[in-house]
Each structure stands twice: as C-alpha cells, then as structure tokens.
Coordinates of C-alpha atoms and ligand atoms in Angstrom, one line a residue:
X1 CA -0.1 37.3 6.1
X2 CA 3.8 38.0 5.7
X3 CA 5.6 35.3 4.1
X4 CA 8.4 33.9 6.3
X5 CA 11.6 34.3 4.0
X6 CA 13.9 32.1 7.1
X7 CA 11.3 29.2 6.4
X8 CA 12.1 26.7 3.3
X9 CA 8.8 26.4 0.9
X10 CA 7.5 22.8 0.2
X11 CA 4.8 21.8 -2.1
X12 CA 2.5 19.3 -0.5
X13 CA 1.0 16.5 -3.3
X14 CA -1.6 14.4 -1.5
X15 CA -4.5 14.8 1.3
X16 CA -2.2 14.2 4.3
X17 CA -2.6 13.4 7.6
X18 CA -3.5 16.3 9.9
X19 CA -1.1 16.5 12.3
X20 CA 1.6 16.4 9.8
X21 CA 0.3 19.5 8.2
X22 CA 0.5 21.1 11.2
X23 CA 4.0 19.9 11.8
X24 CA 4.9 21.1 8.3
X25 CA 3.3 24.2 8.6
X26 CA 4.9 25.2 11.8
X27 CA 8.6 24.9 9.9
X28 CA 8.0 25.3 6.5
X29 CA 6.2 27.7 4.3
X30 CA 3.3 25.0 2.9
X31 CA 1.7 25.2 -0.9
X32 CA -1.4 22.7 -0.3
X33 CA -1.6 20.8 -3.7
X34 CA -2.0 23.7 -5.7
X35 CA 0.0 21.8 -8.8
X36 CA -3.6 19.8 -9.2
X37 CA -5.5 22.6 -10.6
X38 CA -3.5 26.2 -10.7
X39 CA -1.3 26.1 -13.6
X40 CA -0.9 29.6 -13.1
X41 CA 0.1 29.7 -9.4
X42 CA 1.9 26.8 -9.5
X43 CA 4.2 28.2 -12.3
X44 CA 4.5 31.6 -9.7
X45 CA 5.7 29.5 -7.1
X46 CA 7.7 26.8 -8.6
X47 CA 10.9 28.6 -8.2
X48 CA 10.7 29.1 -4.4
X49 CA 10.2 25.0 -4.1
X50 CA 12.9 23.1 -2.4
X51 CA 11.0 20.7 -1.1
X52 CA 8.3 18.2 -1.8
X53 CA 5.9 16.0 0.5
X54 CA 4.1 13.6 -0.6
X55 CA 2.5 9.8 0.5
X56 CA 2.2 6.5 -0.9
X57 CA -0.3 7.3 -3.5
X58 CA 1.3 10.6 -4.8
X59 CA 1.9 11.0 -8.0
X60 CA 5.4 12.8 -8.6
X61 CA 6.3 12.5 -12.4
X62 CA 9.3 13.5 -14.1
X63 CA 7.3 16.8 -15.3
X64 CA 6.5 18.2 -11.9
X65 CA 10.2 17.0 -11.0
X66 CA 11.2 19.1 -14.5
X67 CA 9.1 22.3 -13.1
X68 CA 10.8 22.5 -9.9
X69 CA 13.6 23.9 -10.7
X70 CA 14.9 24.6 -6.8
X71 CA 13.8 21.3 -5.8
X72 CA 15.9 19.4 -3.0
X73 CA 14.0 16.6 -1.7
X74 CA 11.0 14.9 -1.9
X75 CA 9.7 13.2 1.5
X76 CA 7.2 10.2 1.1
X77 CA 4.7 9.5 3.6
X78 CA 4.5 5.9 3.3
X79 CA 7.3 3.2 2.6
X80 CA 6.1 2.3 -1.2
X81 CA 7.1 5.5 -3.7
X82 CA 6.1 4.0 -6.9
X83 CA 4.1 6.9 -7.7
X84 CA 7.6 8.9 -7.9
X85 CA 10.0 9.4 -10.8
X86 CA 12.9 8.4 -8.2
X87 CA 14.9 8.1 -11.8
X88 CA 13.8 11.8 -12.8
X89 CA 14.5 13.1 -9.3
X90 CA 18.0 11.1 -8.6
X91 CA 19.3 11.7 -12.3
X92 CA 19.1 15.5 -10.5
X93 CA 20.8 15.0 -7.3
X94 CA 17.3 14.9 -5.6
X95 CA 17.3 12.5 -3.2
X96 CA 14.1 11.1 -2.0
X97 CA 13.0 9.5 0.9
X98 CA 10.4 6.8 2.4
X99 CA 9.3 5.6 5.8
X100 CA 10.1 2.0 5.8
X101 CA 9.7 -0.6 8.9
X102 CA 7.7 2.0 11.1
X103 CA 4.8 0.4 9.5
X104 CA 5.3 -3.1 9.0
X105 CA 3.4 -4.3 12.1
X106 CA 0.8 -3.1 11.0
X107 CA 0.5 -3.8 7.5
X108 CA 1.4 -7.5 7.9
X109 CA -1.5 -7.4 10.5
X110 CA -4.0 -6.2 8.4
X111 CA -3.1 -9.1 5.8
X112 CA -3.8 -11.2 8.5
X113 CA -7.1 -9.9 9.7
X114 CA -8.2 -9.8 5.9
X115 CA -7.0 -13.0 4.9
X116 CA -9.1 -14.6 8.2
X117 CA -12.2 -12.1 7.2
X118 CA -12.7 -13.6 4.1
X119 CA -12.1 -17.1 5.4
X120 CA -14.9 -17.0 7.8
X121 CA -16.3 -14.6 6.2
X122 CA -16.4 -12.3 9.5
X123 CA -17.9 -8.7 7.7
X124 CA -20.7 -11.5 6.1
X125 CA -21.5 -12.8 9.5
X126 CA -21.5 -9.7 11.1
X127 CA -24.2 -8.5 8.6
X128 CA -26.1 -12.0 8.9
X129 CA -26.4 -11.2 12.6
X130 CA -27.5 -7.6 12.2
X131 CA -29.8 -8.4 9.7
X132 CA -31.1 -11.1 12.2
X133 CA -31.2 -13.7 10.1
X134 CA -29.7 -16.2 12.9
X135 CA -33.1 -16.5 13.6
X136 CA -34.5 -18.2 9.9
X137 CA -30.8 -20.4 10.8
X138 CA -27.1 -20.6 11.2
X139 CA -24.8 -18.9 9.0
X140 CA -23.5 -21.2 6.1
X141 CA -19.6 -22.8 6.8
X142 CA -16.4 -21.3 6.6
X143 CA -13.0 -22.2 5.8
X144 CA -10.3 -23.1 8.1
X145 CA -7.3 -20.8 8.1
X146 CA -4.9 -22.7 11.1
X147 CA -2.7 -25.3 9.3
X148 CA -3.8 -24.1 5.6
X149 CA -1.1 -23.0 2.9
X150 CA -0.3 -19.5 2.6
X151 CA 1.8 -18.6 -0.6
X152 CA 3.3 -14.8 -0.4
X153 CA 4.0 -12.6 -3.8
X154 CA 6.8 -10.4 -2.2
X155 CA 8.8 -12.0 0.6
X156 CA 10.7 -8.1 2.4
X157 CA 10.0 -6.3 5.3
X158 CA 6.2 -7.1 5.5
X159 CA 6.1 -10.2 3.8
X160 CA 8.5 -12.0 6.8
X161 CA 6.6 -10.5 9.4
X162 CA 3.5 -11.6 7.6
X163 CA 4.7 -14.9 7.8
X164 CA 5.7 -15.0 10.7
X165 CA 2.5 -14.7 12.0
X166 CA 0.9 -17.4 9.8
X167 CA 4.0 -19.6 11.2
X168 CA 1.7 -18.8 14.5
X169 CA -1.3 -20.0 12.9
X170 CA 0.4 -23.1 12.2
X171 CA 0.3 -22.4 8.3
X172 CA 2.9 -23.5 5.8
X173 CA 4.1 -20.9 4.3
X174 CA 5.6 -20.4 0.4
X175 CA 6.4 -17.6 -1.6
X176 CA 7.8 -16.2 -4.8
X177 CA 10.0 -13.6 -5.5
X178 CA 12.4 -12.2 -8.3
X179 CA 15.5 -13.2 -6.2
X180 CA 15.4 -15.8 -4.2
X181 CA 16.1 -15.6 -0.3
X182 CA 19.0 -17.7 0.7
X183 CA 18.3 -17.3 4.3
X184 CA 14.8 -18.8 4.1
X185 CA 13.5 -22.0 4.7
X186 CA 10.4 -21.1 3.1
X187 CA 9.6 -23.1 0.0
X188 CA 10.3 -21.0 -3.3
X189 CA 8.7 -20.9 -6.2
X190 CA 10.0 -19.0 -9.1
X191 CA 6.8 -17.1 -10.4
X192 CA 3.2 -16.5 -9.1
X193 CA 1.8 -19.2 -11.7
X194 CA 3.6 -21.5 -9.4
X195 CA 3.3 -20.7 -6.2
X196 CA -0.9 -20.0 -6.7
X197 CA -1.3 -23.8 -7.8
X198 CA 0.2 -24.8 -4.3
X199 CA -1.4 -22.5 -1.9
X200 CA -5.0 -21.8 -0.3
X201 CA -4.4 -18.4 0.4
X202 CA -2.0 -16.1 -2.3
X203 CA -1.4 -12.8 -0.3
X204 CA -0.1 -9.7 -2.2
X205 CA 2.9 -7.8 -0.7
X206 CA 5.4 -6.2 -3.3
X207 CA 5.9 -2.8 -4.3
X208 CA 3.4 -1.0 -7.0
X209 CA 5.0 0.4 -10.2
X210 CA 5.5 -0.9 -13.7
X211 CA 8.2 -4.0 -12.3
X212 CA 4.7 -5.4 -10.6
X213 CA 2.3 -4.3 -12.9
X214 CA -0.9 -6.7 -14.0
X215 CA 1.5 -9.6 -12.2
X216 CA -1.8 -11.2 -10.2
X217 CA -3.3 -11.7 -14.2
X218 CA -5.8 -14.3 -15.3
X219 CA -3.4 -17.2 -15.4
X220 CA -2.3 -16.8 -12.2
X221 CA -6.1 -16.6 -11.2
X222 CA -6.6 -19.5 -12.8
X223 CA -4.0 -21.3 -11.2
X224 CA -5.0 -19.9 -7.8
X225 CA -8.6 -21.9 -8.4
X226 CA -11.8 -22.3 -7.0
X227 CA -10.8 -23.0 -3.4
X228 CA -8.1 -20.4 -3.5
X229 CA -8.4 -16.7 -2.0
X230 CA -6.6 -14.2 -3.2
X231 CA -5.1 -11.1 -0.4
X232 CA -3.4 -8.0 -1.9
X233 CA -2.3 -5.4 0.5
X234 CA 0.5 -4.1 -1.9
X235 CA -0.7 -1.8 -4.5
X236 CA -4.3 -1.8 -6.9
X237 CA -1.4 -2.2 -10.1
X238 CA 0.0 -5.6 -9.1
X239 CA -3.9 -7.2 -9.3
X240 CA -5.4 -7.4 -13.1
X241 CA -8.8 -5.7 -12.1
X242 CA -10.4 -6.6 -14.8
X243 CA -9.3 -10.5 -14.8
X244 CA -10.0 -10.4 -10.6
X245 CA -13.7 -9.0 -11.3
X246 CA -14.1 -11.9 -14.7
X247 CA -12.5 -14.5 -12.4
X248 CA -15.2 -13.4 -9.1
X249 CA -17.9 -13.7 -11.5
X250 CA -17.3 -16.9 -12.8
X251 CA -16.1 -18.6 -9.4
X252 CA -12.7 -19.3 -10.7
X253 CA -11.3 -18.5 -7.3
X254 CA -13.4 -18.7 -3.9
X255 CA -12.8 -15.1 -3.0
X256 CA -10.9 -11.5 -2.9
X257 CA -10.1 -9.4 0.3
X258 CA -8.6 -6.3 -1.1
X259 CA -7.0 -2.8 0.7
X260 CA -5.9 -1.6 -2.5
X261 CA -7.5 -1.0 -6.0
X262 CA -6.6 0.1 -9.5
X263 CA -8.2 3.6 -9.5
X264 CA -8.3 4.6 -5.8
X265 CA -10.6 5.9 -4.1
X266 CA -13.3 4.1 -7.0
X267 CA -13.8 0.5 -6.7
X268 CA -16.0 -1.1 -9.4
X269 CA -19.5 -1.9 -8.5
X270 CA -18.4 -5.7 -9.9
X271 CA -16.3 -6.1 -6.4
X272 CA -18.5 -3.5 -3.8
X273 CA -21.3 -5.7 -5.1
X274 CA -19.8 -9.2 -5.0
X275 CA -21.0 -11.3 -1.8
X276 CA -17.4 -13.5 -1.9
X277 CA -14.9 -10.2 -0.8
X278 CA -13.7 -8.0 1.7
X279 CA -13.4 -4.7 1.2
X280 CA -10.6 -1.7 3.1
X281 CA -9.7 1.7 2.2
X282 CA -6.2 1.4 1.7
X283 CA -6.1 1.4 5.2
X284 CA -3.4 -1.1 6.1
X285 CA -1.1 2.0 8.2
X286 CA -4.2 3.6 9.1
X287 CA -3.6 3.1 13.2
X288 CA -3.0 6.0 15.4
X289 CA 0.6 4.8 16.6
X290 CA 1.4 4.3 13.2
X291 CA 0.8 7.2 11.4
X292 CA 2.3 9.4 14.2
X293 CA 5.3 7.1 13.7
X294 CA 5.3 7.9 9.6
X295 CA 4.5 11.4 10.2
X296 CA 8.0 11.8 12.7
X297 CA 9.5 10.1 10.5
X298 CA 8.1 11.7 7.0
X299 CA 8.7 15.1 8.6
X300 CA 12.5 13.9 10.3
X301 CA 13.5 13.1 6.5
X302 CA 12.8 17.0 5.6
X303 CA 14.1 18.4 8.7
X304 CA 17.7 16.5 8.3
X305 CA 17.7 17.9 4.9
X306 CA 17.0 21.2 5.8
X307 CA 19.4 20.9 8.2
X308 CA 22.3 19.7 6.1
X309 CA 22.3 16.2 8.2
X310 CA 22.2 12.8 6.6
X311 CA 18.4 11.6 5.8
X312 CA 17.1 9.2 8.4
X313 CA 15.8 7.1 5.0
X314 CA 16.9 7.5 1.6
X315 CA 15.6 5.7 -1.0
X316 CA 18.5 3.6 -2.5
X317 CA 20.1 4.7 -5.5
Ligands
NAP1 P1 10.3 -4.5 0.7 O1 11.0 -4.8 2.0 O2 11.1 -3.7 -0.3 O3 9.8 -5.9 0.0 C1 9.4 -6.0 -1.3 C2 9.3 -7.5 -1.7 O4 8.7 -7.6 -3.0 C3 10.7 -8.1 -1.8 O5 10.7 -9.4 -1.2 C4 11.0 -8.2 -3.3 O6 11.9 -9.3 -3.6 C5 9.6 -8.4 -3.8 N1 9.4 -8.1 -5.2 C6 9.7 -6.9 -5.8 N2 9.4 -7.0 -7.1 C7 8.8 -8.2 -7.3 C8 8.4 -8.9 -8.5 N3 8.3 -8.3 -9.7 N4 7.9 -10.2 -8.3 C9 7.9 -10.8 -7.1 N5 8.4 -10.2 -6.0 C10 8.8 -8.9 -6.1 O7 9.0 -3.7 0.9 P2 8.0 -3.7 2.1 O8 8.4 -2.8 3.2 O9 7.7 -5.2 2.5 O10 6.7 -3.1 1.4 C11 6.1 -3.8 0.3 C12 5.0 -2.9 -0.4 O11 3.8 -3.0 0.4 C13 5.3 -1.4 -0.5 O12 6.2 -1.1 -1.6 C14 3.9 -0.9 -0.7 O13 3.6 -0.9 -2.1 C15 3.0 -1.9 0.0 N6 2.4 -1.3 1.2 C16 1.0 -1.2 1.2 C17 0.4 -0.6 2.3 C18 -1.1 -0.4 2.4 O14 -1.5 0.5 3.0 N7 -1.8 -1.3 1.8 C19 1.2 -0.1 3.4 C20 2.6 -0.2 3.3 C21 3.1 -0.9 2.2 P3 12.8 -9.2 -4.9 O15 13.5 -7.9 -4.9 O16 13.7 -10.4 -4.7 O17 11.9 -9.5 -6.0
8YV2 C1 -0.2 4.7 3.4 C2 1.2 3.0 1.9 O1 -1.6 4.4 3.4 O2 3.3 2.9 3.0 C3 2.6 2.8 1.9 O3 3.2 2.5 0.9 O4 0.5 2.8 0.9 C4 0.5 3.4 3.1 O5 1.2 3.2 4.3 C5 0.0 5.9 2.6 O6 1.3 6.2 2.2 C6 -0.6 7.1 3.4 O7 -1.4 7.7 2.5

C-alpha cells in the first residue's frame, strides 16, 4: 500500500484500545510497536516519527526519546505517565500530554468496590456459593465497611472523589500527602507510617514513578496491622511486593485488594494463591464510557498538535 506523505507518522508503544487504533490509523500513518523487537526497522523509520502514543503503562525512556529525532509529542492514554522520561522529552521542547479527570469516576469507584470486596469478602462468597458449600453452612463473618476509617496515600483528583464517596458510607476519612491540603478538613498525617496506625482501610492513590516508589514498605505494613486492609489502585511501584506477599503470609495485615502489580501482567503465585485478597487487571478505567472518553481525549491531544492548536492536556512543566 502507498504511504500517505499528507498524513503525520506516529509510533504506537503499548496494546491499545481498538477503537483508538482505528481512530489513529484513519489520520496518521501508524508503526504498531515495532521499537519492541525490530531494531532494524525501527532505526528505518525513526526519522519520519513526530509523534508518539502511548498509555499508562508505556514505557518511553530517554533512549527512545534520544532515537526520535523528529519527535513532537507524545500522547498518553491514561492520566498517570510515570512510564515517560517527561524530563528527556520537555528538556527537547516535546511536550507531552495525559488524560486527566475523564477517568476519575471511575477509578475512585473501583477503590470503592475493591475496598468493600475484600471486606465482605464478596469474590469469596461468590465462590462459596458456586461451590455450594452454603449447604455444609453459612459463610464465615465479614467486616463492616459503613462508619469504619479510611486513610488515603494520595489525596488529588481521585483521591477527593474517593473520599467523597466513603463520606457517603459514613466513613471518616484521613490521608497523607507530601503537601498538605489547606482546603481540607480531612485529618492529615504527615507520612504513611502514620496515617496506617490510625486507619482500617489504607487505600493507594498517587502517581507511580521513582517519587512513590517501595512507599507501602514493611513498616508501613506493620503499622497498618492485623485488622487493617490494604487498597492500591495507583501503580504496582508504590506497594513493596515482596514485603505485601511476607506480610499476607504471616497475617500481619487482614488483607490486600490490588488493580495494580509490580511486574504487570505477572502476579506472583504468593497473592493469586492467597485466600485473604482480591485480585483486578489493572482495570480501574476499563468501562466502555470511559475509555471512549480517554480515547477522544488521547487522540484530541495529537490532533491539536498536529494542528498547531494548544493541547487540550499538557503535562505541566
Ligand atoms: P493527582 O490529581 O495528580 O493526585 C496525586 C496525589 O498523590 C496528590 O494528592 C499528591 O499530593 C499525591 N502524592 C504524590 N506524590 C506523593 C508522595 N510521594 N507521597 C504521598 N502522596 C503523594 O492524580 P490523580 O488523577 O488522582 O491520579 C493518581 C494516580 O492514580 C495516577 O498517577 C495513576 O498512577 C493512578 N491511576 C491508576 C489507574 C488504574 O487503572 N488503576 C487509573 C488511573 C490512575 P502531593 O503532590 O501533595 O504529594
Ligand atoms: C489505564 C491508568 O488502565 O490512567 C492511568 O494512569 O493506569 C489507566 O487508566 C491505562 O492507561 C490504559 O492502559
């Protein structure tokens, strides 16, 4: 097939949704992650690329940046970028963008529906019922969620309308943060250490990348304790894998209800295997109004570019 010279090329890094491709493909000329395992086409290419797309867990580091001479612009699909070198790329003019608020609804109510699934232990019951063990008798207690304290590592976009819909659950809410939020009349602590010793529930909800990294460690575990439950919708980096699997095995908290993981899409067989967790696929945006919402928005980002109007949502400087 002809190439069409009137069409700007873009490199693609990441599986994405479907009918973004198609929106891509119908204005741009699309390379399809061919970086990943074609040295040799994607040094061919690499001059012809203006434009990169990307999602939440690309990774964009400053060599790709480095090899892209032409590049303009990198669009993420998703509102967290911490798998870009925004330093590489804005240290070259390239400005690159995100798709914040779109999916906030839906995030904060996936933190909700996990942090009740492994209170009452919904997924177990469900299995207990399939299983038809009712019969034999009733499913062991739960723990109540309404009126319990809910402590929030990252208190932004998702975090506020996360709590806002624990406010409707009667909860108290806390949370900690690097800066504290003068508008709030949430209780602050200043560190996760803190905040865990207070709180049933600890729910994750910062941004990935090395300023969060290992943050949810064994001390904070610890502190969290054997009644506490721990929620991370952020990113697999922020939890300390290793000291959530040692502190499951040992009962040093009461349970885990995880959408993200260090080394997606592999989850050790420690957690899959674990009766005391919840499991999702990263799948917090995953709705259909959502993603068609990121995708408009994703794709809107590269067409203002292209364009030579303002971006709809730059990443700050
Ligand atoms: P946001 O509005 O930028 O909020 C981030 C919050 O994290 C802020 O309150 C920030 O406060 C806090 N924070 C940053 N670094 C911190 C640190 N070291 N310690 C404690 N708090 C820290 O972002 P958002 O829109 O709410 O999104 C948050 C993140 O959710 C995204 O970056 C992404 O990683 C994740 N996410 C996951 C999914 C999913 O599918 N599971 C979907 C969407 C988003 P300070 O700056 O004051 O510290
Ligand atoms: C998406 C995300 O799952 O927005 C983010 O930061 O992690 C999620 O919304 C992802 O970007 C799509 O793959």
């Amino acid at each position: 097939m002809e190439k069409d010279l009137s069409k700007p090329e873009i490199l693609v890094v990441a599986n994405l949704w479907p009918p973004y491709m198609d929106a891509l493909r119908a204005t741009f000329v699309v390379h399809d992650r061919v970086h990943v395992n074609d040295a040799e086409r994607i040094a061919a290419i690499a001059p012809q690329i203006r434009g990169i797309a990307a999602n939440g867990e690309s990774k964009v580091p400053a060599e790709l940046i480095k090899q892209l001479a032409a590049l303009e612009v990198i669009s993420v699909f998703g509102v967290g970028y911490d798998g870009v070198d925004v330093g590489a790329a804005h240290a070259r003019g390239i400005p690159v963008t995100n798709t914040p608020d779109v999916l906030t609804d839906d995030v904060a109510d996936l933190g909700m529906a996990l942090l009740l699934s492994i209170a009452r232990r919904i997924p177990q019951a469900d299995k207990f019922v399939r299983a038809n063990s009712w019969v034999k008798g009733p499913l062991p207690l739960t723990r109540k969620v309404s009126g319990a304290r809910l402590g929030l590592v990252g208190l932004g976009r998702i975090g506020q309308a996360i709590a806002s819909r624990a406010e409707g659950f009667g909860m108290s809410v806390a949370y900690t943060t690097r800066h504290k939020k003068s508008e709030s009349s949430y209780t602050y602590y200043p560190n996760a250490q803190a905040l865990a010793r207070e709180v049933d529930f600890l729910l994750v909800i910062t941004p990935g990348g090395a300023g969060t990294r290992g943050l949810i460690n064994a001390d904070v575990l610890s502190a969290l304790g054997p009644e506490g439950f721990l929620i991370n919708v952020a990113r697999g980096s922020v939890v300390d894998q290793s000291a959530l699997v040692h502190a499951m095995q040992h009962n040093l908290i009461a349970g885990a209800a995880l959408d993200v993981f260090e080394d997606e899409p592999n989850v050790p067989e420690a957690l899959r295997l674990h009766e005391n967790v919840v499991l999702t696929p990263h799948m917090a945006s995953g709705t259909w109004e959502t993603r068609r919402a990121m995708a408009d928005l994703a794709f809107g980002n590269l067409q203002a570019h292209f364009s030579g109007l303002p971006l709809l949502t730059p990443v700050a400087k």
